[in-house]
Amino acid sequence: KAGVTQTPRYLIKTRGQQVTLSCSPISGHRSVSWYQQTPGQGLQFLFEYFSETQRNKGNFPGRFSGRQFSNSRSEMNVSTLELGDSALYLCASSSQGGNEKLFFGSGTQLSVL
Amino acid sequence: GESVGLHLPTLSVQEGDNSIINCAYSNSASDYFIWYKQESGKGPQFIIDIRSNMDKRQGQRVTVLLNKTVKHLSLQIAATQPGDSAVYFCAEVGGGTSYGKLTFGQGTILTVHP
């Protein structure tokens, strides 16, 4: 069974631009979560989607948004990029998204110049 | 609380030694805990989990201990190998249904010397 797939692997953008990251969960998994990882703040929860609905959201500004499609694939979008948005963005999937382990992809490394 | 990771604790061991990685969690209502391993350039990889109604769980070469009284979690790795070198994170799930939200610890860097 294939793991969680994230594209692209690396991305370089400039301040003010927007970016869209993609995630394909493990086959059969319906819950997709997104995390931001930085050296200063560690791993922080962005949001979770299940059946195309956002069920949970972390403490990030509205510039960070996401969506989920009917095949459970998910995208996250960051608008009006800031230098501080440079981070590794990780997607994780699980069967139902309840209190269960998450399986992570390798992430998208975003650099904002 | 949220994860903060300016300076990660480090643990350096010799190949074949046993390793113990510790984690203090913040939410006394947390009822599910997970250990992850993250190698350079990869996402966190699941190692072992434990629910709050248990105090010990064993896997292959790994054991997790949970002490709810002092809100402490530990990961023991037996016969540590160079391939175990990575950053190790504990993660907790708060009481109730988390819907995909894990609260991660700051992480510990494990270095195994051949």
PDB file of N, CA and C in Angstrom, chain A residues 28-35 45-59 65-68 72 74-75 92-102, chain B residues 93 96-102:
ATOM      1  N   GLY A  28      -7.856   4.498   1.222  1.00  0.00           N
ATOM      2  CA  GLY A  28      -8.815   4.104   2.252  1.00  0.00           C
ATOM      3  C   GLY A  28      -8.878   5.051   3.432  1.00  0.00           C
ATOM      4  N   HIS A  29      -7.867   5.909   3.579  1.00  0.00           N
ATOM      5  CA  HIS A  29      -7.888   6.892   4.666  1.00  0.00           C
ATOM      6  C   HIS A  29      -8.743   8.080   4.252  1.00  0.00           C
ATOM      7  N   ARG A  30      -9.597   8.508   5.144  1.00  0.00           N
ATOM      8  CA  ARG A  30     -10.507   9.599   4.824  1.00  0.00           C
ATOM      9  C   ARG A  30     -10.167  10.898   5.535  1.00  0.00           C
ATOM     10  N   SER A  31      -9.279  10.815   6.532  1.00  0.00           N
ATOM     11  CA  SER A  31      -8.896  12.018   7.284  1.00  0.00           C
ATOM     12  C   SER A  31      -7.519  12.483   6.841  1.00  0.00           C
ATOM     13  N   VAL A  32      -7.403  13.768   6.572  1.00  0.00           N
ATOM     14  CA  VAL A  32      -6.116  14.361   6.204  1.00  0.00           C
ATOM     15  C   VAL A  32      -5.863  15.561   7.111  1.00  0.00           C
ATOM     16  N   SER A  33      -4.675  15.580   7.713  1.00  0.00           N
ATOM     17  CA  SER A  33      -4.272  16.695   8.578  1.00  0.00           C
ATOM     18  C   SER A  33      -3.041  17.353   7.988  1.00  0.00           C
ATOM     19  N   TRP A  34      -2.865  18.608   8.294  1.00  0.00           N
ATOM     20  CA  TRP A  34      -1.706  19.365   7.832  1.00  0.00           C
ATOM     21  C   TRP A  34      -0.974  19.941   9.038  1.00  0.00           C
ATOM     22  N   TYR A  35       0.362  19.914   8.948  1.00  0.00           N
ATOM     23  CA  TYR A  35       1.218  20.436  10.004  1.00  0.00           C
ATOM     24  C   TYR A  35       2.306  21.312   9.383  1.00  0.00           C
ATOM     25  N   PHE A  45       0.006  22.027  14.413  1.00  0.00           N
ATOM     26  CA  PHE A  45      -1.195  21.601  13.698  1.00  0.00           C
ATOM     27  C   PHE A  45      -1.846  22.770  12.982  1.00  0.00           C
ATOM     28  N   LEU A  46      -2.149  22.561  11.703  1.00  0.00           N
ATOM     29  CA  LEU A  46      -2.823  23.590  10.901  1.00  0.00           C
ATOM     30  C   LEU A  46      -4.328  23.339  10.841  1.00  0.00           C
ATOM     31  N   PHE A  47      -4.715  22.197  10.268  1.00  0.00           N
ATOM     32  CA  PHE A  47      -6.134  21.838  10.172  1.00  0.00           C
ATOM     33  C   PHE A  47      -6.298  20.390   9.761  1.00  0.00           C
ATOM     34  N   GLU A  48      -7.540  19.915   9.886  1.00  0.00           N
ATOM     35  CA  GLU A  48      -7.886  18.534   9.536  1.00  0.00           C
ATOM     36  C   GLU A  48      -9.154  18.516   8.707  1.00  0.00           C
ATOM     37  N   TYR A  49      -9.169  17.646   7.711  1.00  0.00           N
ATOM     38  CA  TYR A  49     -10.338  17.488   6.851  1.00  0.00           C
ATOM     39  C   TYR A  49     -10.787  16.035   6.843  1.00  0.00           C
ATOM     40  N   PHE A  50     -12.096  15.877   6.768  1.00  0.00           N
ATOM     41  CA  PHE A  50     -12.702  14.545   6.683  1.00  0.00           C
ATOM     42  C   PHE A  50     -13.964  14.686   5.846  1.00  0.00           C
ATOM     43  N   SER A  51     -14.090  13.839   4.848  1.00  0.00           N
ATOM     44  CA  SER A  51     -15.251  13.916   3.944  1.00  0.00           C
ATOM     45  C   SER A  51     -15.513  15.332   3.463  1.00  0.00           C
ATOM     46  N   GLU A  52     -14.442  15.970   3.020  1.00  0.00           N
ATOM     47  CA  GLU A  52     -14.491  17.304   2.404  1.00  0.00           C
ATOM     48  C   GLU A  52     -14.868  18.425   3.375  1.00  0.00           C
ATOM     49  N   THR A  53     -14.877  18.137   4.660  1.00  0.00           N
ATOM     50  CA  THR A  53     -15.256  19.128   5.667  1.00  0.00           C
ATOM     51  C   THR A  53     -14.102  19.361   6.638  1.00  0.00           C
ATOM     52  N   GLN A  54     -13.865  20.631   6.940  1.00  0.00           N
ATOM     53  CA  GLN A  54     -12.844  20.929   7.949  1.00  0.00           C
ATOM     54  C   GLN A  54     -13.458  20.697   9.325  1.00  0.00           C
ATOM     55  N   ARG A  55     -12.848  19.798  10.100  1.00  0.00           N
ATOM     56  CA  ARG A  55     -13.383  19.477  11.408  1.00  0.00           C
ATOM     57  C   ARG A  55     -12.597  20.115  12.540  1.00  0.00           C
ATOM     58  N   ASN A  56     -11.350  20.482  12.259  1.00  0.00           N
ATOM     59  CA  ASN A  56     -10.521  21.018  13.324  1.00  0.00           C
ATOM     60  C   ASN A  56      -9.534  22.001  12.719  1.00  0.00           C
ATOM     61  N   LYS A  57      -9.158  22.991  13.497  1.00  0.00           N
ATOM     62  CA  LYS A  57      -8.282  24.038  12.986  1.00  0.00           C
ATOM     63  C   LYS A  57      -7.350  24.484  14.097  1.00  0.00           C
ATOM     64  N   GLY A  58      -6.089  24.719  13.744  1.00  0.00           N
ATOM     65  CA  GLY A  58      -5.107  25.225  14.694  1.00  0.00           C
ATOM     66  C   GLY A  58      -5.091  26.743  14.708  1.00  0.00           C
ATOM     67  N   ASN A  59      -4.096  27.289  15.388  1.00  0.00           N
ATOM     68  CA  ASN A  59      -4.013  28.737  15.566  1.00  0.00           C
ATOM     69  C   ASN A  59      -3.138  29.400  14.505  1.00  0.00           C
ATOM     70  N   SER A  65      -5.243  28.113   4.331  1.00  0.00           N
ATOM     71  CA  SER A  65      -6.535  27.471   4.088  1.00  0.00           C
ATOM     72  C   SER A  65      -6.308  26.111   3.442  1.00  0.00           C
ATOM     73  N   GLY A  66      -7.348  25.333   3.410  1.00  0.00           N
ATOM     74  CA  GLY A  66      -7.219  24.023   2.797  1.00  0.00           C
ATOM     75  C   GLY A  66      -8.544  23.573   2.235  1.00  0.00           C
ATOM     76  N   ARG A  67      -8.476  22.431   1.584  1.00  0.00           N
ATOM     77  CA  ARG A  67      -9.706  21.803   1.125  1.00  0.00           C
ATOM     78  C   ARG A  67      -9.430  20.330   0.888  1.00  0.00           C
ATOM     79  N   GLN A  68     -10.516  19.584   0.814  1.00  0.00           N
ATOM     80  CA  GLN A  68     -10.399  18.153   0.549  1.00  0.00           C
ATOM     81  C   GLN A  68     -11.387  17.787  -0.546  1.00  0.00           C
ATOM     82  N   SER A  72     -10.610  12.130  -1.238  1.00  0.00           N
ATOM     83  CA  SER A  72      -9.834  12.327  -0.004  1.00  0.00           C
ATOM     84  C   SER A  72      -8.511  13.062  -0.209  1.00  0.00           C
ATOM     85  N   SER A  74      -6.086  16.137  -0.670  1.00  0.00           N
ATOM     86  CA  SER A  74      -6.244  17.448  -0.033  1.00  0.00           C
ATOM     87  C   SER A  74      -5.220  18.432  -0.588  1.00  0.00           C
ATOM     88  N   GLU A  75      -5.561  19.672  -0.525  1.00  0.00           N
ATOM     89  CA  GLU A  75      -4.641  20.750  -0.862  1.00  0.00           C
ATOM     90  C   GLU A  75      -4.663  21.776   0.254  1.00  0.00           C
ATOM     91  N   ALA A  92      -0.617  14.444   6.868  1.00  0.00           N
ATOM     92  CA  ALA A  92      -0.753  13.145   7.524  1.00  0.00           C
ATOM     93  C   ALA A  92      -2.151  12.613   7.264  1.00  0.00           C
ATOM     94  N   SER A  93      -2.260  11.298   7.183  1.00  0.00           N
ATOM     95  CA  SER A  93      -3.593  10.732   6.993  1.00  0.00           C
ATOM     96  C   SER A  93      -3.867   9.651   8.035  1.00  0.00           C
ATOM     97  N   SER A  94      -5.138   9.427   8.264  1.00  0.00           N
ATOM     98  CA  SER A  94      -5.567   8.342   9.141  1.00  0.00           C
ATOM     99  C   SER A  94      -6.924   7.868   8.659  1.00  0.00           C
ATOM    100  N   SER A  95      -7.339   6.764   9.217  1.00  0.00           N
ATOM    101  CA  SER A  95      -8.578   6.151   8.756  1.00  0.00           C
ATOM    102  C   SER A  95      -9.796   7.047   9.000  1.00  0.00           C
ATOM    103  N   GLN A  96      -9.969   7.429  10.264  1.00  0.00           N
ATOM    104  CA  GLN A  96     -11.158   8.198  10.626  1.00  0.00           C
ATOM    105  C   GLN A  96     -10.841   9.549  11.242  1.00  0.00           C
ATOM    106  N   GLY A  97      -9.572   9.766  11.620  1.00  0.00           N
ATOM    107  CA  GLY A  97      -9.204  11.046  12.190  1.00  0.00           C
ATOM    108  C   GLY A  97      -9.552  11.207  13.648  1.00  0.00           C
ATOM    109  N   GLY A  98      -9.956  10.144  14.300  1.00  0.00           N
ATOM    110  CA  GLY A  98     -10.220  10.226  15.729  1.00  0.00           C
ATOM    111  C   GLY A  98      -8.928  10.080  16.491  1.00  0.00           C
ATOM    112  N   ASN A  99      -8.965   9.527  17.661  1.00  0.00           N
ATOM    113  CA  ASN A  99      -7.745   9.364  18.455  1.00  0.00           C
ATOM    114  C   ASN A  99      -6.983   8.138  17.975  1.00  0.00           C
ATOM    115  N   GLU A 100      -6.302   8.320  16.861  1.00  0.00           N
ATOM    116  CA  GLU A 100      -5.556   7.226  16.259  1.00  0.00           C
ATOM    117  C   GLU A 100      -4.264   7.773  15.665  1.00  0.00           C
ATOM    118  N   LYS A 101      -3.344   6.854  15.353  1.00  0.00           N
ATOM    119  CA  LYS A 101      -2.063   7.313  14.843  1.00  0.00           C
ATOM    120  C   LYS A 101      -2.208   7.896  13.443  1.00  0.00           C
ATOM    121  N   LEU A 102      -1.345   8.873  13.198  1.00  0.00           N
ATOM    122  CA  LEU A 102      -1.300   9.513  11.895  1.00  0.00           C
ATOM    123  C   LEU A 102      -0.092   9.001  11.130  1.00  0.00           C
TER     124      LEU A 102
ATOM    125  N   VAL B  93      -2.539  13.338  22.492  1.00  0.00           N
ATOM    126  CA  VAL B  93      -3.875  13.680  22.026  1.00  0.00           C
ATOM    127  C   VAL B  93      -4.701  14.020  23.252  1.00  0.00           C
ATOM    128  N   GLY B  96     -11.069  13.761  24.769  1.00  0.00           N
ATOM    129  CA  GLY B  96     -12.085  13.989  23.747  1.00  0.00           C
ATOM    130  C   GLY B  96     -11.565  13.585  22.385  1.00  0.00           C
ATOM    131  N   THR B  97     -12.281  13.926  21.345  1.00  0.00           N
ATOM    132  CA  THR B  97     -11.884  13.560  19.987  1.00  0.00           C
ATOM    133  C   THR B  97     -11.047  14.680  19.386  1.00  0.00           C
ATOM    134  N   SER B  98      -9.843  14.309  18.936  1.00  0.00           N
ATOM    135  CA  SER B  98      -8.886  15.322  18.508  1.00  0.00           C
ATOM    136  C   SER B  98      -9.068  15.756  17.072  1.00  0.00           C
ATOM    137  N   TYR B  99      -9.669  14.914  16.249  1.00  0.00           N
ATOM    138  CA  TYR B  99      -9.802  15.212  14.821  1.00  0.00           C
ATOM    139  C   TYR B  99      -8.485  15.659  14.218  1.00  0.00           C
ATOM    140  N   GLY B 100      -7.513  14.742  14.238  1.00  0.00           N
ATOM    141  CA  GLY B 100      -6.268  14.962  13.526  1.00  0.00           C
ATOM    142  C   GLY B 100      -5.241  15.809  14.231  1.00  0.00           C
ATOM    143  N   LYS B 101      -5.530  16.306  15.413  1.00  0.00           N
ATOM    144  CA  LYS B 101      -4.591  17.194  16.083  1.00  0.00           C
ATOM    145  C   LYS B 101      -3.755  16.433  17.097  1.00  0.00           C
ATOM    146  N   LEU B 102      -2.443  16.426  16.845  1.00  0.00           N
ATOM    147  CA  LEU B 102      -1.469  15.924  17.800  1.00  0.00           C
ATOM    148  C   LEU B 102      -0.689  17.128  18.323  1.00  0.00           C
TER     149      LEU B 102
END
